[in-house]
Short mmCIF file of C-alpha atoms and ligand atoms in Angstrom, two decimals:
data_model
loop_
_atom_site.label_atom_id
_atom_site.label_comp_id
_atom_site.label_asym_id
_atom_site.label_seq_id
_atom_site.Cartn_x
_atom_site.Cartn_y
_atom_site.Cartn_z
CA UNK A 490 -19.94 9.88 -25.08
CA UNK A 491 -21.17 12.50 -22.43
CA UNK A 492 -19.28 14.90 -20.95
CA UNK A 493 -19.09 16.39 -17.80
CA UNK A 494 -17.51 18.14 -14.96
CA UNK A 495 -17.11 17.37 -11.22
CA UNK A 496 -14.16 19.50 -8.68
CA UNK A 497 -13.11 16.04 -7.40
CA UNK A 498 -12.89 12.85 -9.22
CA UNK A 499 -11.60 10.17 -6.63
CA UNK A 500 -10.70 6.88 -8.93
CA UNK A 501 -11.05 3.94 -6.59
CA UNK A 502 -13.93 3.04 -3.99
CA UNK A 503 -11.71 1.25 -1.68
CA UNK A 504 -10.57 2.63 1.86
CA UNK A 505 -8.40 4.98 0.37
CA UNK A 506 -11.05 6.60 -1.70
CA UNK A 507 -13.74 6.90 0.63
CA UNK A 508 -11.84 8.17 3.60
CA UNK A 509 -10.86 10.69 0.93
CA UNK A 510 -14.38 11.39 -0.29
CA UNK A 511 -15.59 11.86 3.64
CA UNK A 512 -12.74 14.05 4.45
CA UNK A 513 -13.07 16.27 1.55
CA UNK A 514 -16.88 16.69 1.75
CA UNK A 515 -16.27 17.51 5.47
CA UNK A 516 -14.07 20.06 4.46
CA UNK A 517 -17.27 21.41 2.86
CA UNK A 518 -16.62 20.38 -1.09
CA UNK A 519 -20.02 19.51 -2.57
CA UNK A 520 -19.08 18.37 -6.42
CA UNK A 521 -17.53 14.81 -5.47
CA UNK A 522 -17.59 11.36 -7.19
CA UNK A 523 -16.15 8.03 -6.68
CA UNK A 524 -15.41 6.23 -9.89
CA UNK A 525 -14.91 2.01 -8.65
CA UNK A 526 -14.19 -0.22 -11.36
CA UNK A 527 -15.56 -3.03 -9.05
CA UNK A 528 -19.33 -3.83 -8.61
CA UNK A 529 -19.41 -2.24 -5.25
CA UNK A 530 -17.46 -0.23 -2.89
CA UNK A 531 -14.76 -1.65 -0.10
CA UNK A 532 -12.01 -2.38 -2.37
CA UNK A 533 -9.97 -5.33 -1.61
CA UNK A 534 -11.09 -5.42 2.33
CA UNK A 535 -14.13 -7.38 0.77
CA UNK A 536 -12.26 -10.32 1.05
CA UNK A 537 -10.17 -9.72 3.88
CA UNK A 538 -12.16 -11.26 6.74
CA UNK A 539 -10.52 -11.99 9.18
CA UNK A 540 -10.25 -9.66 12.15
CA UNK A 541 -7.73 -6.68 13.62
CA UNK A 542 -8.73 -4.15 11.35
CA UNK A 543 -9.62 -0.60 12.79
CA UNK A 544 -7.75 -1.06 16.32
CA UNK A 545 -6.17 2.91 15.50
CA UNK A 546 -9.48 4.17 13.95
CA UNK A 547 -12.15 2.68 15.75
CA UNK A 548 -10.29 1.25 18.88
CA UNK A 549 -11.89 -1.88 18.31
CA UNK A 550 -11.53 -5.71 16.10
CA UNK A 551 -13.28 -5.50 13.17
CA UNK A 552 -13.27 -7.81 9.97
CA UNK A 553 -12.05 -6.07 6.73
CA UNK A 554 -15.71 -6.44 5.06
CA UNK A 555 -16.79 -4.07 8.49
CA UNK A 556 -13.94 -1.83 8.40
CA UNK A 557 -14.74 -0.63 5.05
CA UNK A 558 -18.90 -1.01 5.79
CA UNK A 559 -18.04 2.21 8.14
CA UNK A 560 -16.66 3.94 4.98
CA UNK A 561 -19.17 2.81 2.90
CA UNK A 562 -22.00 4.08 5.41
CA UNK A 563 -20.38 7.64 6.14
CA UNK A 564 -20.00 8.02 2.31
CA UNK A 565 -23.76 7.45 1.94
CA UNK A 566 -24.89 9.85 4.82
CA UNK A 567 -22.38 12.36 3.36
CA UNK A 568 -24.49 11.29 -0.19
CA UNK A 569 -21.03 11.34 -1.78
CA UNK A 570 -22.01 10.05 -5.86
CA UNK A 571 -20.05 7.24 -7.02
CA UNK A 572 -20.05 5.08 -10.22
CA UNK A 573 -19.68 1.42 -9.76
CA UNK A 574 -18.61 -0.76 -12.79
CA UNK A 575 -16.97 2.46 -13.93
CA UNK A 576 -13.36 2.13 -14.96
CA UNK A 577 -10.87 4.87 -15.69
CA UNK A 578 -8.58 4.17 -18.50
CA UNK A 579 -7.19 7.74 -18.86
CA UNK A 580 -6.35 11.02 -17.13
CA UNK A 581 -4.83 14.11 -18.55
CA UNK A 582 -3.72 17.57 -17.67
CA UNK A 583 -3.92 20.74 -19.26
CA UNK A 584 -1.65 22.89 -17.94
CA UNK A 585 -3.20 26.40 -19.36
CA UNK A 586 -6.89 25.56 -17.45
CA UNK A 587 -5.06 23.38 -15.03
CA UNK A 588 -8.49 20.95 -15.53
CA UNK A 589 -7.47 17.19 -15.09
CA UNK A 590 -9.94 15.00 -18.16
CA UNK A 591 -10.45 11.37 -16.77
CA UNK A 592 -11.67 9.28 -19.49
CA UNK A 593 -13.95 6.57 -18.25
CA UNK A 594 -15.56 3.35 -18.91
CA UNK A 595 -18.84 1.79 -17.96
CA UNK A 596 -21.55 -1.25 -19.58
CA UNK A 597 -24.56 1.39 -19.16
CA UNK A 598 -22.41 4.55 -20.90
CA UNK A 599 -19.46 3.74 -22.89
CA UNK A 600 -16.83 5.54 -22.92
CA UNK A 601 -16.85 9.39 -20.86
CA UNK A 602 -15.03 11.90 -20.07
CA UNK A 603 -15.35 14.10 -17.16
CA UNK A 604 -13.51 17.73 -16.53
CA UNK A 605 -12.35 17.79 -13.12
CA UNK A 606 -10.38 20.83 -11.03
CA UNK A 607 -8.39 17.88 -8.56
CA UNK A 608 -7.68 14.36 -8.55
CA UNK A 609 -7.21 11.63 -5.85
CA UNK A 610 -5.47 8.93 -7.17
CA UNK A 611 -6.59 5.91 -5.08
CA UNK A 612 -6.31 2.84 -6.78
CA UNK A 613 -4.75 0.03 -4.86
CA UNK A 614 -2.06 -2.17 -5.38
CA UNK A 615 -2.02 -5.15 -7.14
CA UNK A 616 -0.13 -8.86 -6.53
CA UNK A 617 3.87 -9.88 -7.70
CA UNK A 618 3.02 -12.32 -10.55
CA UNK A 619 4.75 -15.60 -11.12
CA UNK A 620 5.94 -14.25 -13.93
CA UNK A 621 8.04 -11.66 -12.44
CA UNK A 622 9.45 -14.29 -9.72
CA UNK A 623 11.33 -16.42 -12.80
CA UNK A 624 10.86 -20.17 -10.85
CA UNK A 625 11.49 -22.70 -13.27
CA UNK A 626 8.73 -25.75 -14.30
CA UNK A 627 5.81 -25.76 -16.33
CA UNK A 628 2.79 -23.92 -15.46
CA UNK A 629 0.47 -26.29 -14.01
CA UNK A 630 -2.75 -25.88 -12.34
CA UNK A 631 -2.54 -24.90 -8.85
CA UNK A 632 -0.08 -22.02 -8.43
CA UNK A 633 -2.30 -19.12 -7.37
CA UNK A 634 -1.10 -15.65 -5.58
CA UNK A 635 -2.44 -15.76 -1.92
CA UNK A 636 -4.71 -12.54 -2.88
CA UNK A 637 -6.26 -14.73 -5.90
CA UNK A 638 -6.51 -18.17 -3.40
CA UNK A 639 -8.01 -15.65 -0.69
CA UNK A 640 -10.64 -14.44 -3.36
CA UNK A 641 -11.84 -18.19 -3.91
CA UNK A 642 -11.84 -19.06 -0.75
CA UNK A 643 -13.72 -15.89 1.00
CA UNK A 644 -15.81 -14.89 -1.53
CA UNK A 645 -16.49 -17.62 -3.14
CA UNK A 646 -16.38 -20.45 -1.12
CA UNK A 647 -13.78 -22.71 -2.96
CA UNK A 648 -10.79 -24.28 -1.97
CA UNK A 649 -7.75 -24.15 -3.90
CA UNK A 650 -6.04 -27.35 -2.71
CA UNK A 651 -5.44 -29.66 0.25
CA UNK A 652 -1.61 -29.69 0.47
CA UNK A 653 -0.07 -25.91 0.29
CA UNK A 654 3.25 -24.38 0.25
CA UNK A 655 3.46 -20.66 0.26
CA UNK A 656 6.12 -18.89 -1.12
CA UNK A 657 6.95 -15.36 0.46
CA UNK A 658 5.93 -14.33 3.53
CA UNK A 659 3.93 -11.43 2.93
CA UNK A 660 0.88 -10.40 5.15
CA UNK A 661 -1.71 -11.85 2.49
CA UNK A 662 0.39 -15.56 2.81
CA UNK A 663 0.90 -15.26 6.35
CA UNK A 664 -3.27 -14.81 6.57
CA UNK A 665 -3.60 -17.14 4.08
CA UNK A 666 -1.53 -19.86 5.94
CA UNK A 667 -4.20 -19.87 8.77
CA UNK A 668 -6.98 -19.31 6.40
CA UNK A 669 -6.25 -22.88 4.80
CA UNK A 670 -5.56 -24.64 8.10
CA UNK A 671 -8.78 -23.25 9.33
CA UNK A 672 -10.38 -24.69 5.98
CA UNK A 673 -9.04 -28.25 6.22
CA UNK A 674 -5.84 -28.16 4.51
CA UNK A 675 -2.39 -28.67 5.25
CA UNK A 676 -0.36 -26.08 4.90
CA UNK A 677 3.80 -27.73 4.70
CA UNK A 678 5.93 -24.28 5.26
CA UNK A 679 6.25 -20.70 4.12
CA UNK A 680 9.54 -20.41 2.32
CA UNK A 681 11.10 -16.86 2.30
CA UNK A 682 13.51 -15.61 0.44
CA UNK A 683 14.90 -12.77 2.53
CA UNK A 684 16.51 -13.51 6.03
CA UNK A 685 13.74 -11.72 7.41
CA UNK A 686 9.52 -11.79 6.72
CA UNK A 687 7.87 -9.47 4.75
CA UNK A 688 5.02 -9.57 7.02
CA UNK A 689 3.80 -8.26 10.02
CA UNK A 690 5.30 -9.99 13.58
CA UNK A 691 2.02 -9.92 14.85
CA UNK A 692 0.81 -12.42 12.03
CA UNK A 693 4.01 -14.34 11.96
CA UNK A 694 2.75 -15.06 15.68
CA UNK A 695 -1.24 -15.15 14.84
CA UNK A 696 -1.00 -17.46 11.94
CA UNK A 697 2.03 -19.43 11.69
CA UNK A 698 3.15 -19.86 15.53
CA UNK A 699 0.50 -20.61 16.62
CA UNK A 700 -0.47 -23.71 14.12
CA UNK A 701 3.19 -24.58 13.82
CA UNK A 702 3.88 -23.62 10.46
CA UNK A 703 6.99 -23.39 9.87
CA UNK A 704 8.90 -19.92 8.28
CA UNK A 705 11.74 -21.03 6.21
CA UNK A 706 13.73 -18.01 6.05
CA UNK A 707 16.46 -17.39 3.25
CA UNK A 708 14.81 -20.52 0.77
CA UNK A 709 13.18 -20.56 -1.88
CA UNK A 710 11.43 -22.42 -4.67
CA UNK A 711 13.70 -23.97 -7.46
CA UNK A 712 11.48 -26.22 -9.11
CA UNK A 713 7.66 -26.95 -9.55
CA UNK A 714 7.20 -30.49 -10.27
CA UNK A 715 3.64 -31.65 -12.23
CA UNK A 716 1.98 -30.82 -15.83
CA UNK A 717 -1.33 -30.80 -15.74
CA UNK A 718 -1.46 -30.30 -11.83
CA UNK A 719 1.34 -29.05 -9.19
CA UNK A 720 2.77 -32.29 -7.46
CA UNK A 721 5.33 -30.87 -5.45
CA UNK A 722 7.77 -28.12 -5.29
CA UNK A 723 11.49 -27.79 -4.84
CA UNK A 724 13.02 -25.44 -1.77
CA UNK A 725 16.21 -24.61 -1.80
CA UNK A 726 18.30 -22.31 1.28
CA UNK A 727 19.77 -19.02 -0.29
CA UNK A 728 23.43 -17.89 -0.01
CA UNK A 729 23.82 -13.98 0.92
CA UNK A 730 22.94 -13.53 -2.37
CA UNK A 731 19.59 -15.08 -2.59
CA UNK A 732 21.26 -17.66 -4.61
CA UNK A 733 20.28 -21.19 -4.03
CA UNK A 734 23.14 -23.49 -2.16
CA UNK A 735 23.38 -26.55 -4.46
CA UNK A 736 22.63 -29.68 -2.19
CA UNK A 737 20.25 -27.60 0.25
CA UNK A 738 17.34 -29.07 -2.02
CA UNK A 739 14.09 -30.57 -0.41
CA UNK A 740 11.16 -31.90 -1.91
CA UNK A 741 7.65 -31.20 -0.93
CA UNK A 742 4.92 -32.84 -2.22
CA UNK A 743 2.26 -30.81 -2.43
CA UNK A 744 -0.89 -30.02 -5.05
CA UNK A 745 -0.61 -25.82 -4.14
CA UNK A 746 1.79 -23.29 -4.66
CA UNK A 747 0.62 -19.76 -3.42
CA UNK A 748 2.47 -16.31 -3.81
CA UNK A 749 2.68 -13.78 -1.88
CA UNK A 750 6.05 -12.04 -3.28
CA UNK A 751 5.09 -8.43 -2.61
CA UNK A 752 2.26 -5.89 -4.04
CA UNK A 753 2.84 -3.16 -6.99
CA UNK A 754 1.13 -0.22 -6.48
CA UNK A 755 -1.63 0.07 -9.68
CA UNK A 756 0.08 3.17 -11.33
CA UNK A 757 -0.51 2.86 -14.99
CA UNK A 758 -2.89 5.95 -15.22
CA UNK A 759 -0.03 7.50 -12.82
CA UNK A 760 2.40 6.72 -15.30
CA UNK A 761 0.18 8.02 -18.44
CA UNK A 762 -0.66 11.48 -16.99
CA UNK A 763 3.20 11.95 -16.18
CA UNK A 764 3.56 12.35 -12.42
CA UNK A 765 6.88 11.76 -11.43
CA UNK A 766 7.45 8.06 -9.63
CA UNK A 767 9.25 7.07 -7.11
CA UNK A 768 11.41 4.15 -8.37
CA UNK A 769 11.89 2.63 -4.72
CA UNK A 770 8.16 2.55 -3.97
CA UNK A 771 6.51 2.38 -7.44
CA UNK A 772 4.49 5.09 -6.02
CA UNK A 773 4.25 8.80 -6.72
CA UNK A 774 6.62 11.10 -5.56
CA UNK A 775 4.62 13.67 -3.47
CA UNK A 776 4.70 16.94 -0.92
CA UNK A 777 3.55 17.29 2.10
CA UNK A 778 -0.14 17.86 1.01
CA UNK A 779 0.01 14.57 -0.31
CA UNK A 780 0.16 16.30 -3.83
CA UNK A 781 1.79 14.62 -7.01
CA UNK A 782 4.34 16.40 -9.65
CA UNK A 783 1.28 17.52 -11.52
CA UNK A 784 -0.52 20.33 -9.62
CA UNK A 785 -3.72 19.31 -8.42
CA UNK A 786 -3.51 15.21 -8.47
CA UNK A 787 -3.28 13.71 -5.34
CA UNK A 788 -2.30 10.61 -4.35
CA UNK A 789 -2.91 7.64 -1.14
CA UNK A 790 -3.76 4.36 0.25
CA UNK A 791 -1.73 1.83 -1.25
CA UNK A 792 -1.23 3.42 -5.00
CA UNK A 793 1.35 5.99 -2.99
CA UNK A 794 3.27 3.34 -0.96
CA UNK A 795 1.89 -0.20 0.49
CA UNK A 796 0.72 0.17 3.60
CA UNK A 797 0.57 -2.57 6.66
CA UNK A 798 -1.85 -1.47 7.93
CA UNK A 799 -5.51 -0.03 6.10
CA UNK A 800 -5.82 1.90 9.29
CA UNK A 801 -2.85 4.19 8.10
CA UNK A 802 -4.65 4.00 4.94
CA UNK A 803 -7.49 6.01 5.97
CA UNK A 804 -5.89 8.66 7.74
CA UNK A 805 -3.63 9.33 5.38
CA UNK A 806 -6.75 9.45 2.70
CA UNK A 807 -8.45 11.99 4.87
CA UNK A 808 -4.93 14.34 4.56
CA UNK A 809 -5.57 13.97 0.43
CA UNK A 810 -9.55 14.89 0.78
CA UNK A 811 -8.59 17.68 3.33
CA UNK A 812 -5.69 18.63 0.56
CA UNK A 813 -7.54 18.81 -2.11
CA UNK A 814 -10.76 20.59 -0.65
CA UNK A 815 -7.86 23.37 -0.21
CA UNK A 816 -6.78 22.97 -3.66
CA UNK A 817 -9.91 23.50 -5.05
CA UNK A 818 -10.84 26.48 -3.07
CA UNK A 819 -7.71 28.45 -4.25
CA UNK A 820 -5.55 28.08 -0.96
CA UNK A 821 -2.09 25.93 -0.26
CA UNK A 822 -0.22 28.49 -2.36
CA UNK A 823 2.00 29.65 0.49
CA UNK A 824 5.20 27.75 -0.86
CA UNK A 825 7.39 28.93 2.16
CA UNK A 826 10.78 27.23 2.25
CA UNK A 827 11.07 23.94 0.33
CA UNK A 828 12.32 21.15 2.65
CA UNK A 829 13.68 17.32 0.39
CA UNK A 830 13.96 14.63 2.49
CA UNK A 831 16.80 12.43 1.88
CA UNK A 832 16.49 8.95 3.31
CA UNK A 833 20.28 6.93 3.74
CA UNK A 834 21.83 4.44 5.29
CA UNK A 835 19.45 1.97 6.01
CA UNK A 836 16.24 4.21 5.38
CA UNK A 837 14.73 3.34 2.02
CA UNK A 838 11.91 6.15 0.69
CA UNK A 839 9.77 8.88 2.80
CA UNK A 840 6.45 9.65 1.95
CA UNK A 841 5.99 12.76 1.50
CA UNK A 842 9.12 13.24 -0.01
CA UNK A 843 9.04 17.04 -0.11
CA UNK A 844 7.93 19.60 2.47
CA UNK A 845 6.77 23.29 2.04
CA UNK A 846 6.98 24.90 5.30
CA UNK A 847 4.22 27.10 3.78
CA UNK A 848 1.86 24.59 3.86
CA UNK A 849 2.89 22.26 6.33
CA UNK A 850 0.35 21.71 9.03
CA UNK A 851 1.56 21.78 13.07
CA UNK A 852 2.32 18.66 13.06
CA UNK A 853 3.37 16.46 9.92
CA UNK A 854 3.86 12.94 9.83
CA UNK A 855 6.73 10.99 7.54
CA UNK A 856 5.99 7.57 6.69
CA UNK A 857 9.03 5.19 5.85
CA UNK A 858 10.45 1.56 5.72
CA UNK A 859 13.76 -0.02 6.99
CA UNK A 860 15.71 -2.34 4.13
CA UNK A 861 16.61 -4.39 6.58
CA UNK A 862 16.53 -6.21 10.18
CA UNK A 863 17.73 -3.59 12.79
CA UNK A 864 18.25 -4.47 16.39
CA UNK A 865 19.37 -1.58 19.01
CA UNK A 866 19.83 1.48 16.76
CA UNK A 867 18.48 4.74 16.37
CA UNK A 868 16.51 6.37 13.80
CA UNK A 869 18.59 9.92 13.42
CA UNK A 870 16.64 12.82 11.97
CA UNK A 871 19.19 16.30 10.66
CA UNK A 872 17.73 19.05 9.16
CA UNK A 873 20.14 21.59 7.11
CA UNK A 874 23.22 19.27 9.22
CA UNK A 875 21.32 20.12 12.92
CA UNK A 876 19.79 17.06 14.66
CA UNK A 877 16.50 16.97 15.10
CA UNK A 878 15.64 13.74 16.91
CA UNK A 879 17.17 10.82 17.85
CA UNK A 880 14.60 7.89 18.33
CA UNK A 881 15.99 4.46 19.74
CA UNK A 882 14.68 1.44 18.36
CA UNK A 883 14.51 -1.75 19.46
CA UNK A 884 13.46 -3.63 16.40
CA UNK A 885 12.97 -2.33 12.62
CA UNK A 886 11.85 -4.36 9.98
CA UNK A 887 10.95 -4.03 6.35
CA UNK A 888 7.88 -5.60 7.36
CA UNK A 889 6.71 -3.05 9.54
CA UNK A 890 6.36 0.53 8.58
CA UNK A 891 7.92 3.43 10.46
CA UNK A 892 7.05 6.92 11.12
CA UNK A 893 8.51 10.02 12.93
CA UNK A 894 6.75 13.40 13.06
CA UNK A 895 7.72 16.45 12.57
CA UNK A 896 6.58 19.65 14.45
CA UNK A 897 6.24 22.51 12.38
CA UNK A 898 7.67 25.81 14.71
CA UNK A 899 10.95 23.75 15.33
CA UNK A 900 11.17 23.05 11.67
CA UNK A 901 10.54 26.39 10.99
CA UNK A 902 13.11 27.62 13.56
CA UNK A 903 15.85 26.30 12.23
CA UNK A 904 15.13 26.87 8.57
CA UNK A 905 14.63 30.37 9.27
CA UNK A 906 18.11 30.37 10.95
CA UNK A 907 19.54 28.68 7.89
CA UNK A 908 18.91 31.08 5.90
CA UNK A 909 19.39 29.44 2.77
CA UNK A 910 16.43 28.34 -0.20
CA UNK A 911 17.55 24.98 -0.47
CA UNK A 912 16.86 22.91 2.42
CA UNK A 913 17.81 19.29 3.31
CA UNK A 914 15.76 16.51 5.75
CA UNK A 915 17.68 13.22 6.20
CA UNK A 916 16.91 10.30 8.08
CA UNK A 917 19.17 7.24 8.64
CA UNK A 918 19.59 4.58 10.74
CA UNK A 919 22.60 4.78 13.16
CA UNK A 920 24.39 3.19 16.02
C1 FAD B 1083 -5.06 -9.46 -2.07
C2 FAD B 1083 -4.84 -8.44 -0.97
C3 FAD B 1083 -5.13 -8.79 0.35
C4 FAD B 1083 -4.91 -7.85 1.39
N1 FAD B 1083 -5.16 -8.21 2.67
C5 FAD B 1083 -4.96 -7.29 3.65
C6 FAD B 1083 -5.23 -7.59 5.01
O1 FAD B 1083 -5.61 -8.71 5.29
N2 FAD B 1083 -5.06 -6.61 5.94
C7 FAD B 1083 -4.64 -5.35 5.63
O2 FAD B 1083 -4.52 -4.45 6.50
N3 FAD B 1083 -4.35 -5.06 4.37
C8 FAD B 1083 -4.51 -5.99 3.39
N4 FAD B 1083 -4.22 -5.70 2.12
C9 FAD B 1083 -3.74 -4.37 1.88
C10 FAD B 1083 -4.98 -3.55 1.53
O3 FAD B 1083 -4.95 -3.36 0.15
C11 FAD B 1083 -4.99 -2.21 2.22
O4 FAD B 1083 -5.01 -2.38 3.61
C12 FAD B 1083 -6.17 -1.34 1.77
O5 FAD B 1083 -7.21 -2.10 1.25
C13 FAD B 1083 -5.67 -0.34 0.79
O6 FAD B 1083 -6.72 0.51 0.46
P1 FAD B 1083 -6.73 1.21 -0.94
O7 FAD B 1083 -8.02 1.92 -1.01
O8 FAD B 1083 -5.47 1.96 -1.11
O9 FAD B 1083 -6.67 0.01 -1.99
P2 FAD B 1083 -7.76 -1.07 -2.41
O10 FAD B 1083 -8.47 -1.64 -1.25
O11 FAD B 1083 -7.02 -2.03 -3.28
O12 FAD B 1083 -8.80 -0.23 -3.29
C14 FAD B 1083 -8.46 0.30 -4.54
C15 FAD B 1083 -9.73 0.38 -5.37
O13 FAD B 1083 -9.44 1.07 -6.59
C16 FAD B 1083 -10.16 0.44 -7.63
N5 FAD B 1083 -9.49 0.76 -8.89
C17 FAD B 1083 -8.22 0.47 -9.27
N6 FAD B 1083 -7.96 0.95 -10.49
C18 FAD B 1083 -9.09 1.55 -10.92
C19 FAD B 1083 -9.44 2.21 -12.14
N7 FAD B 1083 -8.57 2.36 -13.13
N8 FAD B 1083 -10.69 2.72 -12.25
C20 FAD B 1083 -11.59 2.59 -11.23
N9 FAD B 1083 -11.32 1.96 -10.07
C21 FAD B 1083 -10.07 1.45 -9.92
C22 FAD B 1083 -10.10 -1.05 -7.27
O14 FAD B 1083 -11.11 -1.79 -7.90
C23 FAD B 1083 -10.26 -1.00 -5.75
O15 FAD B 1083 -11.60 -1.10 -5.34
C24 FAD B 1083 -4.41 -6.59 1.09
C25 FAD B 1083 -4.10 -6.27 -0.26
C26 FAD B 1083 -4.29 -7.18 -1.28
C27 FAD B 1083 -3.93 -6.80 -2.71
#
């Protein structure tokens, strides 16, 4: 076992991480490393390859593979360190040094541990299992989650099956739906539990539309049929209260059942250390410095909240590295007044979820997500009962992500004028 020190340990190599490695070691830190469980850097973009990545951060189409091969490159002129094959199994805090210990893994080293002054917590999210979806039948061969199919088929070059259903219409299925058409198979319908996708309009339109696929909303699977092998599946239309309608039933036959039911953000180290979690997001609860309940641990990408797109991914990543340069340097101290954000009526989380005027920059954005379809509203934003903005909307979706921002002097304005210590954000969704 070696041990060793570092300011900033970054656990994960995917976008996340290395936008937050670049952004901190622009910031000037020098003592960085990237611990990646995986054999190389790029996270799960690897496999993503189709296009209409990078439109924000690069104004142009690239594949995910590129996307993240700009990371990857600005890392390596930056000569940010990084471990590959490196996996961290624990992290603790010691409140009296305020040192974070990761404990890490690797073939060439064993078991480590490494001292560090800040954390970025940048480990990805993972796929819904079948498991947690409780659809009856045996569990034959062929049921895969899209991410798991995509892996096979992009990386390495196998196809799961001829004759697919897809279950959920996440933005992994909805990709995957073209992916397999492109490929040779047939793909029979996406079935969706929800009266609305999960996914992104733009790929309902990209991948389904447009090979005439269709999008069974408010069905799902009630049956897998087949032992050894899937044969066919059961879809059944949901009542209000995603319970099946008895005689709705519909057999497909079929030899491939794919999930894509929705991605957990990988928070078991999270959980260990004892940040504080936010139950609606399975993410961490955190300020506006993108800071967690315990001081010095930061946290992005999709391990905070699950992100549409990556190139919301990397900006927000380059807040944490910016964040915790400061940390580590002694400053973001100025507390100021303390701002919560309560989201209601319609609005389900915020990220950040907290705001010290103190250290919020001029202007800071809020990240959120509807619970469901709105048409002609208005996203309302009070602070301490006073509105703040009043946004029209078209179109929300729990699909797509949603973001306001806030401008610090009017923020400060009326907080000042408030004059009290507690202070209150909320946004809703009204008429
Ligand atoms: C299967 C799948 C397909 C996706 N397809 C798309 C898509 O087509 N388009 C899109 O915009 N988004 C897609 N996403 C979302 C995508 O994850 C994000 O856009 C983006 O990759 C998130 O970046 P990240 O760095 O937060 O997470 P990731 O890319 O998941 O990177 C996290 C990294 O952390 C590492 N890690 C995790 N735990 C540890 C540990 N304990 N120790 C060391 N390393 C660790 C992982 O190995 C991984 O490399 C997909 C997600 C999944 C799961």
């Amino acid at each position: 076992m070696t041990d060793r020190k570092a300011d900033l340990i970054i656990i994960g190599g995917g976008p996340a991480g290395l936008a937050a490695a670049v952004s901190a070691r622009k910031e000037g830190l020098r003592d960085i490393l990237i611990l990646e469980r995986d054999t190389r850097l790029g996270g799960i973009l690897n496999q993503c390859i189709h296009n209409g990545f990078g439109l924000h951060t690069f104004k142009e189409e690239l594949t995910g593979p590129e996307y993240a091969a700009r990371f990857i490159r600005q890392a390596e002129e930056e000569k940010i360190p990084y471990m590959l094959d490196t996996m961290v199994i624990d992290i603790s805090f010691d409140p009296e040094t305020g040192l974070k210990k990761v404990t890490a893994m690797n073939p060439g080293e064993g078991i480590f541990t490494i001292d560090a002054k800040a954390v970025i917590l940048a480990m990805g999210c993972r796929e819904r299992p079948r498991g947690a979806l409780n659809i009856p039948g045996y569990r034959p061969a062929g049921i895969y989650s899209a991410g798991t199919a995509q892996y096979y088929v992009n990386i390495e070059g196998r196809m799961p099956g001829k004759k697919v259903v897809i279950l959920g219409s996440g933005d992994i299925g909805l990709i995957m739906a073209r992916r397999m058409t492109y490929e040779g198979a047939k793909v029979l319908c996406v079935a969706e539990l929800q009266p609305y996708s999960g996914g992104l309009k733009r790929n309902i339109v990209q991948c389904l539309d447009d090979f005439d696929i269709p999008l069974l909303l408010s069905h799902t699977v009630v049956d897998i049929k087949g032992k050894e092998r899937v044969e066919g599946v059961t879809i059944a239309e949901v009542d209000e209260n995603r319970k099946p309608i008895p005689g709705t039933e519909v057999f497909y036959e079929c030899d491939t059942l794919m999930l894509s039911c929705g991605l957990i953000p990988e928070n078991e180290l999270s959980n260990k250390l004892g940040v504080k979690m936010n139950p609606v997001t399975n993410g961490a609860f955190v300020n506006e410095s993108l800071e967690t309940s315990v001081p010095g641990v930061f946290a992005c990408g999709n391990v905070l909240h699950v992100h549409d797109l990556v190139d919301y991914v990397s900006g927000e990543a380059a807040t944490a590295g910016k964040n915790a340069a400061a940390y580590i340097r002694g400053e973001k101290n100025e507390e100021g007044a303390v701002i919560n954000i309560k989201t209601e009526n319609g609005v389900r989380y915020s990220v950040p979820s907290t705001v010290r005027t103190g250290n919020m920059p001029d202007t800071l954005t809020v990240r959120f997500r509807v619970g469901n379809e709105y048409r002609d509203t208005n996203l309302a934003v009070y602070l301490d009962g006073k509105q703040l903005m009043r946004l029209p909307k078209r179109v929300m979706a729990p699909g797509e992500m949603e973001q306001i921002i806030l401008v610090k002097s009017k923020v400060t304005d009326i907080v000042s004028e408030a004059g009290t210590a507690d202070h209150e954000l909320v946004i809703r969704v009204e008429d």
